[in-house]
């Protein structure tokens, strides 16, 4: 477990630490970095080394403020829970991870942006947690996130989802759902508009259940 504020000058030290964790049978790896939240890609985030993505020992992983964009083949044969926070993602990246994580049971995405279609077809994945989608990190306002999870049993959608419309496509086996929207109306009329958008999203989610 490592918690620290990331700067590029720490890269070599982090590489040594992650290499040690990845080659010594580590089962749980928490890499909780912090940095400027308006810069979540490129040289401003720590690029995870490829050796971490072909590992049969990991059972639980948590990455925060790292770069996953350039990863190659993923092979996490034992991974049960994956948590990704404060990151730029993509549809292909998520699919690459899911294909290589055949026994994954819990997927958590926290403070993220860059995806518009989340299709989780893995039979093993039973719980999905989505917290705080950042549409404001891109120029694509009023965006949509399509969620298709035919084998999912538990779904949590939490936080502030301003200008992001979440749409459920296939949630046939859901037995537990938590919807929790956070909107602060104290500031201006724009916040009220965000609140109305969240209400419409909530209504759409409820109709899909």
Short mmCIF file of C-alpha atoms in Angstrom, two decimals:
data_model
loop_
_atom_site.label_atom_id
_atom_site.label_comp_id
_atom_site.label_asym_id
_atom_site.label_seq_id
_atom_site.Cartn_x
_atom_site.Cartn_y
_atom_site.Cartn_z
CA UNK A 1 0.00 0.00 0.00
CA UNK A 2 1.44 3.38 -1.03
CA UNK A 3 -0.07 6.86 -0.57
CA UNK A 4 1.85 9.86 -1.91
CA UNK A 5 1.70 13.05 -3.97
CA UNK A 6 3.05 12.25 -7.41
CA UNK A 7 5.63 14.27 -9.31
CA UNK A 8 7.57 13.01 -12.36
CA UNK A 9 10.82 13.06 -10.37
CA UNK A 10 9.45 10.19 -8.26
CA UNK A 11 8.97 7.87 -11.28
CA UNK A 12 12.12 5.80 -10.83
CA UNK A 13 11.32 5.19 -7.16
CA UNK A 14 7.78 4.12 -8.01
CA UNK A 15 9.09 1.80 -10.73
CA UNK A 16 11.31 0.05 -8.17
CA UNK A 17 8.45 -0.27 -5.71
CA UNK A 18 5.93 -1.60 -8.25
CA UNK A 19 8.50 -4.01 -9.71
CA UNK A 20 9.09 -5.44 -6.23
CA UNK A 21 5.34 -5.77 -5.62
CA UNK A 22 4.75 -7.36 -9.02
CA UNK A 23 7.47 -10.01 -8.73
CA UNK A 24 7.06 -11.17 -5.13
CA UNK A 25 3.63 -12.79 -5.05
CA UNK A 26 1.75 -9.71 -3.84
CA UNK A 27 -2.01 -10.34 -3.60
CA UNK A 28 -3.23 -6.82 -2.76
CA UNK A 29 -1.72 -3.71 -4.31
CA UNK A 30 -2.92 -0.19 -3.50
CA UNK A 31 -1.22 2.61 -5.40
CA UNK A 32 -2.98 5.75 -4.17
CA UNK A 33 -1.29 8.73 -5.80
CA UNK A 34 -2.40 12.34 -5.76
CA UNK A 35 -1.77 15.26 -8.08
CA UNK A 36 -3.41 18.04 -10.06
CA UNK A 37 -6.89 16.81 -10.96
CA UNK A 38 -7.04 18.96 -14.12
CA UNK A 39 -4.15 16.95 -15.59
CA UNK A 40 -5.02 13.27 -15.67
CA UNK A 41 -3.00 12.09 -18.64
CA UNK A 42 0.39 12.46 -20.27
CA UNK A 43 3.45 13.20 -18.16
CA UNK A 44 1.39 14.45 -15.23
CA UNK A 45 0.32 10.95 -14.14
CA UNK A 46 2.40 7.95 -13.23
CA UNK A 47 2.48 5.45 -16.11
CA UNK A 48 1.99 1.98 -14.68
CA UNK A 49 4.70 -0.45 -15.87
CA UNK A 50 3.59 -3.27 -18.15
CA UNK A 51 4.83 -5.98 -15.77
CA UNK A 52 1.88 -5.23 -13.48
CA UNK A 53 -0.61 -6.30 -16.14
CA UNK A 54 0.58 -9.87 -16.50
CA UNK A 55 0.37 -11.18 -12.96
CA UNK A 56 -1.31 -14.28 -11.57
CA UNK A 57 -0.93 -13.31 -7.88
CA UNK A 58 -3.00 -10.12 -7.69
CA UNK A 59 -6.42 -10.57 -6.08
CA UNK A 60 -7.23 -6.94 -5.35
CA UNK A 61 -5.91 -3.80 -7.06
CA UNK A 62 -6.48 -0.11 -6.48
CA UNK A 63 -4.92 2.50 -8.78
CA UNK A 64 -5.38 6.25 -8.37
CA UNK A 65 -3.98 9.11 -10.48
CA UNK A 66 -2.12 6.75 -12.81
CA UNK A 67 -2.04 6.32 -16.57
CA UNK A 68 -3.50 3.14 -18.07
CA UNK A 69 -3.85 4.40 -21.62
CA UNK A 70 -0.75 2.69 -23.01
CA UNK A 71 -1.15 -0.76 -21.43
CA UNK A 72 -0.78 -3.84 -23.59
CA UNK A 73 -2.12 -7.31 -22.88
CA UNK A 74 -3.84 -7.76 -19.51
CA UNK A 75 -3.66 -11.12 -17.73
CA UNK A 76 -4.95 -11.01 -14.18
CA UNK A 77 -5.90 -14.64 -13.61
CA UNK A 78 -6.69 -14.28 -9.89
CA UNK A 79 -8.02 -10.73 -9.68
CA UNK A 80 -11.30 -10.46 -7.74
CA UNK A 81 -11.62 -6.70 -7.19
CA UNK A 82 -10.36 -3.76 -9.26
CA UNK A 83 -10.71 -0.11 -8.24
CA UNK A 84 -9.65 2.69 -10.59
CA UNK A 85 -9.77 6.34 -9.49
CA UNK A 86 -8.90 9.77 -10.84
CA UNK A 87 -8.10 8.59 -14.35
CA UNK A 88 -8.76 9.14 -18.00
CA UNK A 89 -10.26 5.94 -19.42
CA UNK A 90 -11.55 4.71 -22.77
CA UNK A 91 -14.03 2.10 -23.98
CA UNK A 92 -11.26 -0.08 -25.44
CA UNK A 93 -9.19 0.17 -22.29
CA UNK A 94 -12.02 -1.11 -20.09
CA UNK A 95 -12.74 -3.96 -22.50
CA UNK A 96 -9.05 -4.89 -22.55
CA UNK A 97 -9.06 -5.09 -18.76
CA UNK A 98 -12.26 -7.15 -18.63
CA UNK A 99 -11.01 -9.64 -21.22
CA UNK A 100 -7.90 -10.25 -19.13
CA UNK A 101 -9.72 -10.49 -15.79
CA UNK A 102 -11.87 -13.60 -16.12
CA UNK A 103 -12.58 -14.09 -12.40
CA UNK A 104 -13.18 -10.41 -11.57
CA UNK A 105 -16.13 -9.98 -9.21
CA UNK A 106 -16.13 -6.27 -8.31
CA UNK A 107 -15.30 -3.32 -10.60
CA UNK A 108 -15.17 0.18 -9.16
CA UNK A 109 -14.61 3.35 -11.22
CA UNK A 110 -14.19 6.51 -9.17
CA UNK A 111 -13.67 10.08 -10.49
CA UNK A 112 -13.15 9.21 -14.15
CA UNK A 113 -13.94 10.34 -17.68
CA UNK A 114 -13.42 9.28 -21.29
CA UNK A 115 -15.90 6.40 -21.71
CA UNK A 116 -19.40 6.44 -23.20
CA UNK A 117 -20.13 2.70 -23.33
CA UNK A 118 -19.54 0.35 -20.42
CA UNK A 119 -20.30 -3.20 -21.51
CA UNK A 120 -19.52 -5.77 -18.82
CA UNK A 121 -20.26 -9.24 -20.17
CA UNK A 122 -18.02 -11.20 -17.78
CA UNK A 123 -20.10 -13.83 -16.01
CA UNK A 124 -17.95 -13.41 -12.89
CA UNK A 125 -18.57 -9.67 -12.40
CA UNK A 126 -21.38 -9.32 -9.86
CA UNK A 127 -20.92 -5.75 -8.57
CA UNK A 128 -20.27 -2.47 -10.38
CA UNK A 129 -19.64 0.84 -8.58
CA UNK A 130 -19.56 4.10 -10.53
CA UNK A 131 -18.73 7.24 -8.57
CA UNK A 132 -18.32 10.78 -9.86
CA UNK A 133 -18.14 10.88 -13.65
CA UNK A 134 -16.28 13.95 -14.86
CA UNK A 135 -17.86 15.15 -18.09
CA UNK A 136 -16.29 18.59 -17.52
CA UNK A 137 -12.82 17.17 -18.23
CA UNK A 138 -13.67 17.11 -21.94
CA UNK A 139 -15.45 19.38 -24.41
CA UNK A 140 -18.20 16.80 -24.86
CA UNK A 141 -20.91 18.28 -22.67
CA UNK A 142 -24.29 16.61 -22.13
CA UNK A 143 -22.64 13.26 -22.84
CA UNK A 144 -24.14 9.82 -22.34
CA UNK A 145 -22.83 6.74 -20.60
CA UNK A 146 -24.48 3.54 -21.77
CA UNK A 147 -24.26 0.73 -19.21
CA UNK A 148 -24.81 -2.87 -20.28
CA UNK A 149 -24.24 -5.50 -17.60
CA UNK A 150 -26.30 -8.65 -18.31
CA UNK A 151 -24.80 -10.72 -15.47
CA UNK A 152 -24.57 -8.02 -12.82
CA UNK A 153 -26.32 -8.47 -9.46
CA UNK A 154 -25.39 -5.22 -7.68
CA UNK A 155 -25.06 -1.71 -9.15
CA UNK A 156 -24.10 1.53 -7.39
CA UNK A 157 -24.15 4.92 -9.12
CA UNK A 158 -22.91 7.60 -6.74
CA UNK A 159 -21.86 11.22 -6.63
CA UNK A 160 -22.38 14.18 -8.91
CA UNK A 161 -23.15 13.30 -12.53
CA UNK A 162 -23.45 16.75 -14.04
CA UNK A 163 -24.10 16.78 -17.79
CA UNK A 164 -23.78 12.99 -18.01
CA UNK A 165 -26.84 10.96 -18.85
CA UNK A 166 -26.49 7.36 -17.61
CA UNK A 167 -28.57 4.86 -19.53
CA UNK A 168 -29.08 1.21 -18.55
CA UNK A 169 -29.41 -1.18 -21.49
CA UNK A 170 -29.29 -4.71 -20.10
CA UNK A 171 -29.49 -5.28 -16.34
CA UNK A 172 -31.56 -8.46 -16.36
CA UNK A 173 -30.23 -10.05 -13.18
CA UNK A 174 -29.89 -6.98 -10.94
CA UNK A 175 -31.12 -7.61 -7.40
CA UNK A 176 -29.55 -4.62 -5.61
CA UNK A 177 -29.31 -1.02 -6.83
CA UNK A 178 -28.02 2.10 -5.07
CA UNK A 179 -28.55 5.48 -6.75
CA UNK A 180 -27.13 8.44 -4.88
CA UNK A 181 -26.81 11.83 -6.58
CA UNK A 182 -24.99 14.76 -5.02
CA UNK A 183 -25.90 18.23 -6.24
CA UNK A 184 -25.14 21.44 -4.35
CA UNK A 185 -27.72 24.11 -5.20
CA UNK A 186 -26.22 26.92 -3.11
CA UNK A 187 -24.25 28.68 -5.82
CA UNK A 188 -26.15 29.72 -8.92
CA UNK A 189 -28.84 28.88 -11.45
CA UNK A 190 -26.45 26.66 -13.37
CA UNK A 191 -26.41 24.28 -10.41
CA UNK A 192 -30.20 24.13 -10.55
CA UNK A 193 -29.93 23.06 -14.20
CA UNK A 194 -27.52 20.31 -13.19
CA UNK A 195 -29.99 19.20 -10.54
CA UNK A 196 -32.79 18.94 -13.12
CA UNK A 197 -30.52 16.90 -15.39
CA UNK A 198 -29.71 14.54 -12.52
CA UNK A 199 -33.42 14.13 -11.78
CA UNK A 200 -34.10 13.22 -15.42
CA UNK A 201 -31.23 10.74 -15.37
CA UNK A 202 -32.58 9.21 -12.18
CA UNK A 203 -36.03 8.80 -13.70
CA UNK A 204 -34.53 7.10 -16.74
CA UNK A 205 -32.53 4.70 -14.57
CA UNK A 206 -35.57 3.80 -12.51
CA UNK A 207 -37.61 3.08 -15.66
CA UNK A 208 -34.89 0.71 -16.88
CA UNK A 209 -34.88 -1.40 -13.71
#
